[in-house]
Coordinates of C-alpha atoms and ligand atoms in Angstrom, one line a residue:
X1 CA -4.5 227.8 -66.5
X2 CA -3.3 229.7 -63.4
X3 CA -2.2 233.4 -63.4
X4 CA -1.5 235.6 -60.7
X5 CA -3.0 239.5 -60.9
X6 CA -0.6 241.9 -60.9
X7 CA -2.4 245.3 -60.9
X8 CA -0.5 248.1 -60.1
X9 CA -3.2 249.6 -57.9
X10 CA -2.7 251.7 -54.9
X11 CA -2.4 249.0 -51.9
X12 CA -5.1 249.8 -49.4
X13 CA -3.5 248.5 -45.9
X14 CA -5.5 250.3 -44.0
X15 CA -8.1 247.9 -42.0
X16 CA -10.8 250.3 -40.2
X17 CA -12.9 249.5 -37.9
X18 CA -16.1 251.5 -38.5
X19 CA -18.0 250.7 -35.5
X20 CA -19.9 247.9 -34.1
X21 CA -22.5 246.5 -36.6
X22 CA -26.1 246.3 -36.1
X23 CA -28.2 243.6 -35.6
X24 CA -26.2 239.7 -35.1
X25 CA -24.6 237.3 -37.1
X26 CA -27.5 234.8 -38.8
X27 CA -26.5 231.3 -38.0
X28 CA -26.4 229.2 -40.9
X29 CA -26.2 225.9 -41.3
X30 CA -22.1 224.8 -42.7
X31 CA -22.2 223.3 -45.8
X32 CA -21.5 219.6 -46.1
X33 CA -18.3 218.8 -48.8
X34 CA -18.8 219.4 -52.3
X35 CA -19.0 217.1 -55.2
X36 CA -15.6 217.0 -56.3
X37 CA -16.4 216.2 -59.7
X38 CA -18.3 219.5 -60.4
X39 CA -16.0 222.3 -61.0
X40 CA -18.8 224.7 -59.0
X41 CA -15.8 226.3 -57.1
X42 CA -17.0 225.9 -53.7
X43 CA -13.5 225.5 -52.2
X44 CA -11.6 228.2 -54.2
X45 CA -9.6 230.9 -52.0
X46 CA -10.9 234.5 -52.5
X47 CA -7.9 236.4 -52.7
X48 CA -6.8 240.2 -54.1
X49 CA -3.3 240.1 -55.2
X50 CA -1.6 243.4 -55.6
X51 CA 2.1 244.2 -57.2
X52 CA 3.5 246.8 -55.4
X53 CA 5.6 250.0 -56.8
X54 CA 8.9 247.8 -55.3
X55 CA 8.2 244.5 -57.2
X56 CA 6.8 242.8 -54.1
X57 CA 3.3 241.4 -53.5
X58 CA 0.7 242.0 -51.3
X59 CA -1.6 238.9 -50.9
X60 CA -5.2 238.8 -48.9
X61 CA -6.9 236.0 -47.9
X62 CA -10.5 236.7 -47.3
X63 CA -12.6 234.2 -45.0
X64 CA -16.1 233.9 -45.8
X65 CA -18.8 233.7 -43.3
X66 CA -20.4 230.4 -43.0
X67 CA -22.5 229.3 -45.8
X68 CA -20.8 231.9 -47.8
X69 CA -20.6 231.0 -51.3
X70 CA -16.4 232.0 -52.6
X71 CA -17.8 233.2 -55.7
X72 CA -20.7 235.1 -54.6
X73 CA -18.1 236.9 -51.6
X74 CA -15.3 237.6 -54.8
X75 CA -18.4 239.8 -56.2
X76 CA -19.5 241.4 -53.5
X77 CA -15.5 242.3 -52.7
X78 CA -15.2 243.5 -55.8
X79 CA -18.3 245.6 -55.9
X80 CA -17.1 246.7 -52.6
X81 CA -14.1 248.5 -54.1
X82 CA -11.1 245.9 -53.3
X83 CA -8.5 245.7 -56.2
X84 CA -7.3 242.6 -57.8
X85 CA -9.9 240.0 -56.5
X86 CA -9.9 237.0 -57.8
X87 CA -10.8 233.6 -57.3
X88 CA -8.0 230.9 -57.1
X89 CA -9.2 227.6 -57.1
X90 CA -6.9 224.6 -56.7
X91 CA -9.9 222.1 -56.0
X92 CA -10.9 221.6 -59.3
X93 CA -7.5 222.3 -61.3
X94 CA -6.4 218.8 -61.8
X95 CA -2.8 220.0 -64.0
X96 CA 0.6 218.6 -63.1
X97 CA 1.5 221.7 -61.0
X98 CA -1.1 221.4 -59.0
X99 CA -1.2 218.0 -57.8
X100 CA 2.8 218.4 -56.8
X101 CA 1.6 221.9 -54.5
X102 CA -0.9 219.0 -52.9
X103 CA -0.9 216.7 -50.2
X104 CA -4.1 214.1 -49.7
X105 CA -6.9 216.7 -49.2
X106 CA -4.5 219.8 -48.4
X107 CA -3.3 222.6 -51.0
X108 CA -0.8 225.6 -51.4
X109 CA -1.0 228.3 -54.1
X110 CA 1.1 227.4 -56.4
X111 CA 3.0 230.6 -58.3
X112 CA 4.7 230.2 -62.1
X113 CA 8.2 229.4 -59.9
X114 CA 7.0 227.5 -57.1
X115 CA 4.1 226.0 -55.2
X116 CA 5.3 227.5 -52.4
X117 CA 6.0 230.5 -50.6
X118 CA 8.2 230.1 -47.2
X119 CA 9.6 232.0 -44.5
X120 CA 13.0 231.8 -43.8
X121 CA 14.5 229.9 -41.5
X122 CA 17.1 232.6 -40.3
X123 CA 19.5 230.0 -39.1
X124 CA 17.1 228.1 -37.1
X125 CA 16.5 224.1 -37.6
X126 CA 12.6 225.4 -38.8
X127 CA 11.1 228.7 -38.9
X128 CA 10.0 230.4 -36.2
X129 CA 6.9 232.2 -36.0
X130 CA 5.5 234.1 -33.1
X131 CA 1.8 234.7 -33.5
X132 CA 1.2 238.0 -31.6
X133 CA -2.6 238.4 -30.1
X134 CA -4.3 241.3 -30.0
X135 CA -7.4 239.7 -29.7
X136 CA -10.1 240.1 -26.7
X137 CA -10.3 236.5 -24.9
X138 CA -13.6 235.0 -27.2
X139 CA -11.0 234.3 -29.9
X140 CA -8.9 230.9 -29.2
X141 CA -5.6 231.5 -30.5
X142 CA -3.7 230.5 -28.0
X143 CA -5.1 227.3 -28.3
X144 CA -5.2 227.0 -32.4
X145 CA -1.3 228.0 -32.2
X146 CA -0.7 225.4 -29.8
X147 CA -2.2 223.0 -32.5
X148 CA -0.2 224.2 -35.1
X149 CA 2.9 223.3 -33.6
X150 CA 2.0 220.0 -33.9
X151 CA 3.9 220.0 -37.3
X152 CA 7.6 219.3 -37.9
X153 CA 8.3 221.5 -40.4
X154 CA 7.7 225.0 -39.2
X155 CA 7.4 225.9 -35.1
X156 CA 4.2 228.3 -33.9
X157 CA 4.1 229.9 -31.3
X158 CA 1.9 232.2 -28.8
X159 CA 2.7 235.2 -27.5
X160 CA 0.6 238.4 -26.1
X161 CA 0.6 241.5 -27.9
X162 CA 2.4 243.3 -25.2
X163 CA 5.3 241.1 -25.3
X164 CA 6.4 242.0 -28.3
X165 CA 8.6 240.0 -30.4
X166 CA 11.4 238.4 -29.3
X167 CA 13.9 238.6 -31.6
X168 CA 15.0 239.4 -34.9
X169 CA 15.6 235.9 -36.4
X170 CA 11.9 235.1 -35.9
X171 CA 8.9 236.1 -37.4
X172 CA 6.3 237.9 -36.0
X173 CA 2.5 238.1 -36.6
X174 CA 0.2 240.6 -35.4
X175 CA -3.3 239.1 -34.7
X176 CA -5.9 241.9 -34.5
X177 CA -9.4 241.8 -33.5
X178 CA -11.8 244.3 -34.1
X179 CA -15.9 244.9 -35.1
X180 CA -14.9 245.7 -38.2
X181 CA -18.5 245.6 -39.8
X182 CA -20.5 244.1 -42.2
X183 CA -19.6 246.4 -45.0
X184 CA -17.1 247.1 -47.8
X185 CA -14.3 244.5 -47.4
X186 CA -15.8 243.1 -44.4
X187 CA -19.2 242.3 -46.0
X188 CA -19.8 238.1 -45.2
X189 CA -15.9 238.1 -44.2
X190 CA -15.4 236.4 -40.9
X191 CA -11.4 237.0 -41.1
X192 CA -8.8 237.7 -43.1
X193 CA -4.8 237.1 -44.0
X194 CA -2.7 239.5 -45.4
X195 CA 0.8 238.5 -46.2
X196 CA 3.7 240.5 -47.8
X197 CA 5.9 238.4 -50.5
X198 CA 9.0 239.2 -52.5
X199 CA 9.1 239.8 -56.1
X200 CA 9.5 236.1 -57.2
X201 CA 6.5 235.3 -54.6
X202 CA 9.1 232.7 -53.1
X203 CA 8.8 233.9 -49.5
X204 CA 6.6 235.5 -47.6
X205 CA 8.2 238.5 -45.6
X206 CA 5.6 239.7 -43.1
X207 CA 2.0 238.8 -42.5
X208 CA -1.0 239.9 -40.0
X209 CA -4.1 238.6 -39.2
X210 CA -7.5 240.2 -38.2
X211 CA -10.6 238.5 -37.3
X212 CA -14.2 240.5 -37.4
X213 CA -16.1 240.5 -34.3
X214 CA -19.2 241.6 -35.9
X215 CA -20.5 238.2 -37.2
X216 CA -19.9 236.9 -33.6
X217 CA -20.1 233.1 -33.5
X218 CA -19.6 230.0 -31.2
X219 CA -16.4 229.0 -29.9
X220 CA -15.6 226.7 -31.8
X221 CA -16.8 228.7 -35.0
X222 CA -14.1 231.6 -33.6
X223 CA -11.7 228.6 -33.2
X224 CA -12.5 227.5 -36.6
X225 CA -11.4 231.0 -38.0
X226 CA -8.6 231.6 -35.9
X227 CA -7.2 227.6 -36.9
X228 CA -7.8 229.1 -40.8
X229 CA -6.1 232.1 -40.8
X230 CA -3.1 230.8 -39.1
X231 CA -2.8 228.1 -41.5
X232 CA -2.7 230.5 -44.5
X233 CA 0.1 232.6 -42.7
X234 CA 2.0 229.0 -42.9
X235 CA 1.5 228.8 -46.4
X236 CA -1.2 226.5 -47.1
X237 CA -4.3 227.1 -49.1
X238 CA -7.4 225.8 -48.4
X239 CA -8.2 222.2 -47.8
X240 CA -11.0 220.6 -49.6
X241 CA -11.8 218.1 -46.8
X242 CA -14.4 219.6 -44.0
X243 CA -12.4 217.7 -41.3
X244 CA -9.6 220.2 -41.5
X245 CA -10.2 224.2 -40.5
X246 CA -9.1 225.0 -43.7
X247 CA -12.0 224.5 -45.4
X248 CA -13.6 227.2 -47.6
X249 CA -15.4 229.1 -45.1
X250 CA -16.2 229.5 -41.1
X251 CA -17.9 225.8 -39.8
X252 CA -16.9 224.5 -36.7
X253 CA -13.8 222.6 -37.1
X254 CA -11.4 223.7 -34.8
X255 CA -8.4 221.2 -36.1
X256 CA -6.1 221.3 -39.4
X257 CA -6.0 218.1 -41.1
X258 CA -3.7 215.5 -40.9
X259 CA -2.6 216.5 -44.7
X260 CA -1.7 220.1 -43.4
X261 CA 0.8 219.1 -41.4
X262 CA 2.0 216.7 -43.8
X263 CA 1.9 219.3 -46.5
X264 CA 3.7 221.8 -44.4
X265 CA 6.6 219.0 -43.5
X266 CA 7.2 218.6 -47.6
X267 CA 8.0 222.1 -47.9
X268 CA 9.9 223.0 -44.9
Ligands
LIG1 ZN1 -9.1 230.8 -46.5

């Protein structure tokens, strides 16, 4: 049984950076795949879903630090203060609706109307999304855009911050960077994907991305993260194979799956 929360809560935009955290980021070991057979809920999506006074829906994304158990992050989030958490697993959910909002070992979210929410195409052949970075130079999106656009169905691409965005036809997505902390919504979070979506949760309106500097990582583990958050601005939920950056939580994979793009492709 899937259900979406729809509390109306006050929606708590505001992401602030409270200061360089103390003390470095432990480096735990990633996690190999789970047993898919044991509904333990290792690859569920921790996400807060808010209705907003206007109908629409403010979505979150929260990315846990490696070796990060969903579950035990949902807790803490909640404990934490953040409304609406929840955690939406479409690993173990074997129902009809899922398996058609799945590709191989690649997922969406699906809604009660769709598996899907899109941006719009705006007159263009595909989507166009301009991923804005704001980020200081240890983060590689640049190069996790770049990989993104391997997919025909929607077009990614990079831009600085200062450039702004180039038109009105196109979408546009901050990415911010900032020590964030180790504390209230940024306890064990690595990043994090926010997304705005109309009523009927059909498309996805506006969405920014901000990645924590306070757990620090590898390059490839700040890859990894970057690769993750820009594939749940796309539209995809997590992917229960570790080969694809979509996994779960922060490893070292710096690639989406094959099944991401294909995923991608059935829906645009
Ligand atoms: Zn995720």
């Amino acid at each position: 049984m899937r259900r979406r929360l729809a509390a109306l809560v006050a929606v708590v935009f505001a992401v602030v950076p409270i200061g360089p955290a103390v003390g470095s980021a432990a480096a735990m070991p990633d996690r190999t795949a789970p047993d898919r057979t044991t509904p333990d809920r290792t690859t569920a999506t921790v996400m807060s879903t808010q209705r907003n006074a206007d109908g629409t829906v403010t979505q979150t994304t929260y990315t846990p630090a490696a070796g990060v158990a969903p579950a035990d992050l949902a807790r803490k989030l909640t404990a934490n203060g953040v409304p609406g958490v929840a955690l939406v697993d479409g690993t173990a959910d074997v129902s009809a609706q899922v398996a058609a909002c799945a590709y191989g070992t690649s997922r969406t979210w699906p809604t009660g109307t769709t598996c899907f929410s899109r941006w719009s195409y705006n007159g263009w052949a595909r989507p166009q999304m301009y991923f804005r970075d704001r980020s200081n130079s240890l983060w590689p999106v640049g190069r996790a855009v770049t990989k993104w656009n391997e997919t025909s169905g929607i077009d990614s691409h990079y831009r600085t911050f200062a450039s702004g965005c180039p038109s009105t036809t196109v979408h546009c997505v901050i990415v911010y960077n900032a020590a964030y902390g180790k504390t209230g919504e940024w306890e064990d979070v690595v990043g994090l994907t926010r997304r705005s979506l109309n009523s009927a949760q059909t498309y996805t309106t506006g969405a920014y991305i901000a990645l924590n500097e306070s757990y620090g990582g590898t390059e490839a583990q700040r890859w990894n993260t970057a690769c993750h958050e820009i594939g749940h601005v796309l539209g995809l939920d997590h992917n229960t194979s570790t080969a694809s950056c979509l996994y779960t939580y922060r490893t070292s994979q710096r690639y989406p799956h094959a099944d991401d793009f294909t995923l991608l492709e059935r829906y645009y």
